């Protein structure tokens, strides 16, 4: 049975899943061959959102540590070769501490408990909204004035 992803605070903000594990190659700009061969099974473009999220966290001075069986990744900034005034974001990688680690753990140093709670509400799994009905198109959720988010 697959374990569900977790989001929590202990003592840093953590996002933890139990999938295949993130590789540093997932952060490079390229076409994912697995997605290209199976377009009907692709939901979104996870890598694009991940890179945007990492850039946003970096801009807000949140320290990020990504751990998987493939290694540890932190973020760093370096001037672009030949353009010293252009600073780019880089993934700094280290060997894994535990090659048998399952999934990916993302530790976020600099986020508050309130930040974590607010972020969780953007994920249907963690929003605690009741399902009123299921249709062939999706689910109809019970909303309240303070919880009227759109999940796509």
PDB file of C-alpha atoms in Angstrom:
ATOM      1  CA  UNK A   1       0.000   0.000   0.000  1.00  0.00           C
ATOM      2  CA  UNK A   2       1.323   3.449  -0.940  1.00  0.00           C
ATOM      3  CA  UNK A   3       1.923   5.938   1.839  1.00  0.00           C
ATOM      4  CA  UNK A   4       0.294   9.341   1.454  1.00  0.00           C
ATOM      5  CA  UNK A   5       2.402  12.493   1.173  1.00  0.00           C
ATOM      6  CA  UNK A   6       2.806  14.509   4.376  1.00  0.00           C
ATOM      7  CA  UNK A   7       3.229  18.216   5.012  1.00  0.00           C
ATOM      8  CA  UNK A   8       4.177  19.372   8.484  1.00  0.00           C
ATOM      9  CA  UNK A   9       6.427  21.308  10.807  1.00  0.00           C
ATOM     10  CA  UNK A  10       9.112  19.412  12.770  1.00  0.00           C
ATOM     11  CA  UNK A  11      10.924  21.879  13.506  1.00  0.00           C
ATOM     12  CA  UNK A  12      11.253  23.075   9.894  1.00  0.00           C
ATOM     13  CA  UNK A  13       8.511  22.971   7.304  1.00  0.00           C
ATOM     14  CA  UNK A  14       8.656  19.563   5.642  1.00  0.00           C
ATOM     15  CA  UNK A  15       7.085  18.108   2.528  1.00  0.00           C
ATOM     16  CA  UNK A  16       7.551  14.350   2.421  1.00  0.00           C
ATOM     17  CA  UNK A  17       6.464  11.788  -0.131  1.00  0.00           C
ATOM     18  CA  UNK A  18       7.161   8.114  -0.589  1.00  0.00           C
ATOM     19  CA  UNK A  19       7.590   7.925  -4.377  1.00  0.00           C
ATOM     20  CA  UNK A  20      10.630   7.243  -6.548  1.00  0.00           C
ATOM     21  CA  UNK A  21      12.694  10.093  -5.135  1.00  0.00           C
ATOM     22  CA  UNK A  22      13.859  13.334  -6.716  1.00  0.00           C
ATOM     23  CA  UNK A  23      17.071  13.340  -8.763  1.00  0.00           C
ATOM     24  CA  UNK A  24      19.033  16.492  -9.516  1.00  0.00           C
ATOM     25  CA  UNK A  25      18.351  15.812 -13.211  1.00  0.00           C
ATOM     26  CA  UNK A  26      14.692  16.595 -12.506  1.00  0.00           C
ATOM     27  CA  UNK A  27      15.765  20.217 -12.038  1.00  0.00           C
ATOM     28  CA  UNK A  28      17.390  20.569 -15.471  1.00  0.00           C
ATOM     29  CA  UNK A  29      15.574  22.105 -18.410  1.00  0.00           C
ATOM     30  CA  UNK A  30      14.773  19.189 -20.664  1.00  0.00           C
ATOM     31  CA  UNK A  31      11.888  17.168 -22.047  1.00  0.00           C
ATOM     32  CA  UNK A  32      10.989  14.215 -19.859  1.00  0.00           C
ATOM     33  CA  UNK A  33      11.072  11.122 -22.085  1.00  0.00           C
ATOM     34  CA  UNK A  34       8.691   9.231 -19.796  1.00  0.00           C
ATOM     35  CA  UNK A  35       6.096  11.998 -20.161  1.00  0.00           C
ATOM     36  CA  UNK A  36       6.616  12.287 -23.917  1.00  0.00           C
ATOM     37  CA  UNK A  37       6.016   8.538 -24.369  1.00  0.00           C
ATOM     38  CA  UNK A  38       2.851   8.553 -22.204  1.00  0.00           C
ATOM     39  CA  UNK A  39       1.052  11.872 -22.841  1.00  0.00           C
ATOM     40  CA  UNK A  40      -2.356  10.489 -21.822  1.00  0.00           C
ATOM     41  CA  UNK A  41      -1.001   9.681 -18.343  1.00  0.00           C
ATOM     42  CA  UNK A  42       0.538  13.111 -17.687  1.00  0.00           C
ATOM     43  CA  UNK A  43      -1.170  15.483 -15.277  1.00  0.00           C
ATOM     44  CA  UNK A  44       0.510  18.858 -15.521  1.00  0.00           C
ATOM     45  CA  UNK A  45       4.209  19.492 -15.746  1.00  0.00           C
ATOM     46  CA  UNK A  46       5.488  18.899 -12.215  1.00  0.00           C
ATOM     47  CA  UNK A  47       9.071  19.933 -12.945  1.00  0.00           C
ATOM     48  CA  UNK A  48       8.071  23.404 -14.131  1.00  0.00           C
ATOM     49  CA  UNK A  49       6.109  24.091 -10.949  1.00  0.00           C
ATOM     50  CA  UNK A  50       8.899  22.676  -8.800  1.00  0.00           C
ATOM     51  CA  UNK A  51      11.505  24.974 -10.356  1.00  0.00           C
ATOM     52  CA  UNK A  52       9.216  27.997  -9.960  1.00  0.00           C
ATOM     53  CA  UNK A  53       8.535  27.048  -6.331  1.00  0.00           C
ATOM     54  CA  UNK A  54      12.253  26.711  -5.572  1.00  0.00           C
ATOM     55  CA  UNK A  55      12.954  30.117  -7.153  1.00  0.00           C
ATOM     56  CA  UNK A  56      10.153  31.679  -5.103  1.00  0.00           C
ATOM     57  CA  UNK A  57      11.413  30.113  -1.863  1.00  0.00           C
ATOM     58  CA  UNK A  58      14.933  31.336  -2.629  1.00  0.00           C
ATOM     59  CA  UNK A  59      13.672  34.864  -3.343  1.00  0.00           C
ATOM     60  CA  UNK A  60      11.931  34.864   0.069  1.00  0.00           C
ATOM     61  CA  UNK A  61      15.151  33.731   1.806  1.00  0.00           C
ATOM     62  CA  UNK A  62      13.770  30.275   2.693  1.00  0.00           C
ATOM     63  CA  UNK A  63      16.575  27.711   2.954  1.00  0.00           C
ATOM     64  CA  UNK A  64      15.770  24.468   1.123  1.00  0.00           C
ATOM     65  CA  UNK A  65      17.229  20.995   1.635  1.00  0.00           C
ATOM     66  CA  UNK A  66      15.943  18.216  -0.633  1.00  0.00           C
ATOM     67  CA  UNK A  67      16.839  14.670   0.428  1.00  0.00           C
ATOM     68  CA  UNK A  68      16.339  11.444  -1.513  1.00  0.00           C
ATOM     69  CA  UNK A  69      18.227   8.208  -2.094  1.00  0.00           C
ATOM     70  CA  UNK A  70      19.906   9.971  -5.034  1.00  0.00           C
ATOM     71  CA  UNK A  71      21.493  12.715  -2.944  1.00  0.00           C
ATOM     72  CA  UNK A  72      20.973  15.954  -1.092  1.00  0.00           C
ATOM     73  CA  UNK A  73      20.226  19.176  -2.950  1.00  0.00           C
ATOM     74  CA  UNK A  74      20.516  22.742  -1.677  1.00  0.00           C
ATOM     75  CA  UNK A  75      20.132  25.989  -3.589  1.00  0.00           C
ATOM     76  CA  UNK A  76      22.892  28.411  -4.491  1.00  0.00           C
ATOM     77  CA  UNK A  77      23.341  31.468  -6.659  1.00  0.00           C
ATOM     78  CA  UNK A  78      26.121  32.008  -9.182  1.00  0.00           C
ATOM     79  CA  UNK A  79      26.855  34.722 -11.713  1.00  0.00           C
ATOM     80  CA  UNK A  80      26.218  33.536 -15.257  1.00  0.00           C
ATOM     81  CA  UNK A  81      29.423  32.868 -17.194  1.00  0.00           C
ATOM     82  CA  UNK A  82      30.269  35.928 -19.278  1.00  0.00           C
ATOM     83  CA  UNK A  83      27.469  37.977 -17.637  1.00  0.00           C
ATOM     84  CA  UNK A  84      28.647  38.833 -14.100  1.00  0.00           C
ATOM     85  CA  UNK A  85      25.583  40.987 -13.428  1.00  0.00           C
ATOM     86  CA  UNK A  86      23.172  38.086 -14.149  1.00  0.00           C
ATOM     87  CA  UNK A  87      22.825  35.783 -11.135  1.00  0.00           C
ATOM     88  CA  UNK A  88      21.224  32.376 -11.678  1.00  0.00           C
ATOM     89  CA  UNK A  89      19.865  29.795  -9.261  1.00  0.00           C
ATOM     90  CA  UNK A  90      21.706  26.478  -9.079  1.00  0.00           C
ATOM     91  CA  UNK A  91      21.145  23.115  -7.432  1.00  0.00           C
ATOM     92  CA  UNK A  92      24.134  22.148  -5.304  1.00  0.00           C
ATOM     93  CA  UNK A  93      24.252  18.399  -4.823  1.00  0.00           C
ATOM     94  CA  UNK A  94      25.898  16.120  -2.302  1.00  0.00           C
ATOM     95  CA  UNK A  95      25.975  12.313  -2.100  1.00  0.00           C
ATOM     96  CA  UNK A  96      23.046  10.710  -0.286  1.00  0.00           C
ATOM     97  CA  UNK A  97      23.329  10.087   3.445  1.00  0.00           C
ATOM     98  CA  UNK A  98      21.009   7.074   3.111  1.00  0.00           C
ATOM     99  CA  UNK A  99      20.924   5.295  -0.291  1.00  0.00           C
ATOM    100  CA  UNK A 100      17.948   3.218   0.913  1.00  0.00           C
ATOM    101  CA  UNK A 101      15.834   6.327   1.663  1.00  0.00           C
ATOM    102  CA  UNK A 102      12.357   6.026   0.133  1.00  0.00           C
ATOM    103  CA  UNK A 103      10.787   9.054  -1.548  1.00  0.00           C
ATOM    104  CA  UNK A 104      11.745  12.691  -1.138  1.00  0.00           C
ATOM    105  CA  UNK A 105      11.902  14.970   1.891  1.00  0.00           C
ATOM    106  CA  UNK A 106      11.988  18.730   1.377  1.00  0.00           C
ATOM    107  CA  UNK A 107      12.969  20.719   4.484  1.00  0.00           C
ATOM    108  CA  UNK A 108      12.129  24.433   4.456  1.00  0.00           C
ATOM    109  CA  UNK A 109      14.003  26.576   7.003  1.00  0.00           C
ATOM    110  CA  UNK A 110      12.311  29.928   7.451  1.00  0.00           C
ATOM    111  CA  UNK A 111       8.622  29.060   7.117  1.00  0.00           C
ATOM    112  CA  UNK A 112       6.250  29.442  10.053  1.00  0.00           C
ATOM    113  CA  UNK A 113       3.565  27.073  11.290  1.00  0.00           C
ATOM    114  CA  UNK A 114       1.022  29.508   9.821  1.00  0.00           C
ATOM    115  CA  UNK A 115       2.785  29.343   6.430  1.00  0.00           C
ATOM    116  CA  UNK A 116       2.646  25.538   6.494  1.00  0.00           C
ATOM    117  CA  UNK A 117      -1.041  25.499   7.504  1.00  0.00           C
ATOM    118  CA  UNK A 118      -1.957  27.989   4.754  1.00  0.00           C
ATOM    119  CA  UNK A 119      -0.015  26.032   2.113  1.00  0.00           C
ATOM    120  CA  UNK A 120      -1.698  22.770   3.072  1.00  0.00           C
ATOM    121  CA  UNK A 121      -5.104  24.278   2.306  1.00  0.00           C
ATOM    122  CA  UNK A 122      -4.132  24.576  -1.369  1.00  0.00           C
ATOM    123  CA  UNK A 123      -4.024  20.776  -1.620  1.00  0.00           C
ATOM    124  CA  UNK A 124      -7.350  19.001  -1.746  1.00  0.00           C
ATOM    125  CA  UNK A 125      -5.914  16.087   0.232  1.00  0.00           C
ATOM    126  CA  UNK A 126      -5.134  18.338   3.198  1.00  0.00           C
ATOM    127  CA  UNK A 127      -8.029  20.820   2.943  1.00  0.00           C
ATOM    128  CA  UNK A 128     -10.513  18.747   4.999  1.00  0.00           C
ATOM    129  CA  UNK A 129     -13.354  19.577   2.623  1.00  0.00           C
ATOM    130  CA  UNK A 130     -16.237  17.116   2.535  1.00  0.00           C
ATOM    131  CA  UNK A 131     -17.165  15.430  -0.737  1.00  0.00           C
ATOM    132  CA  UNK A 132     -20.889  15.919  -1.416  1.00  0.00           C
ATOM    133  CA  UNK A 133     -21.033  13.947  -4.651  1.00  0.00           C
ATOM    134  CA  UNK A 134     -18.785  12.283  -7.209  1.00  0.00           C
ATOM    135  CA  UNK A 135     -19.423  12.508 -10.943  1.00  0.00           C
ATOM    136  CA  UNK A 136     -17.597  11.284 -14.018  1.00  0.00           C
ATOM    137  CA  UNK A 137     -16.056  14.780 -14.217  1.00  0.00           C
ATOM    138  CA  UNK A 138     -14.830  14.928 -10.633  1.00  0.00           C
ATOM    139  CA  UNK A 139     -16.057  15.687  -7.156  1.00  0.00           C
ATOM    140  CA  UNK A 140     -18.457  18.275  -5.764  1.00  0.00           C
ATOM    141  CA  UNK A 141     -17.106  19.630  -2.504  1.00  0.00           C
ATOM    142  CA  UNK A 142     -18.899  21.261   0.385  1.00  0.00           C
ATOM    143  CA  UNK A 143     -17.548  24.776   0.788  1.00  0.00           C
ATOM    144  CA  UNK A 144     -17.827  27.515   3.360  1.00  0.00           C
ATOM    145  CA  UNK A 145     -17.231  31.231   2.783  1.00  0.00           C
ATOM    146  CA  UNK A 146     -13.684  30.880   4.146  1.00  0.00           C
ATOM    147  CA  UNK A 147     -12.979  27.707   2.123  1.00  0.00           C
ATOM    148  CA  UNK A 148     -14.074  28.293  -1.446  1.00  0.00           C
ATOM    149  CA  UNK A 149     -10.973  27.261  -3.359  1.00  0.00           C
ATOM    150  CA  UNK A 150     -10.940  25.854  -6.865  1.00  0.00           C
ATOM    151  CA  UNK A 151      -9.043  22.606  -7.378  1.00  0.00           C
ATOM    152  CA  UNK A 152      -8.195  21.645 -10.938  1.00  0.00           C
TER     153      UNK A 152
END
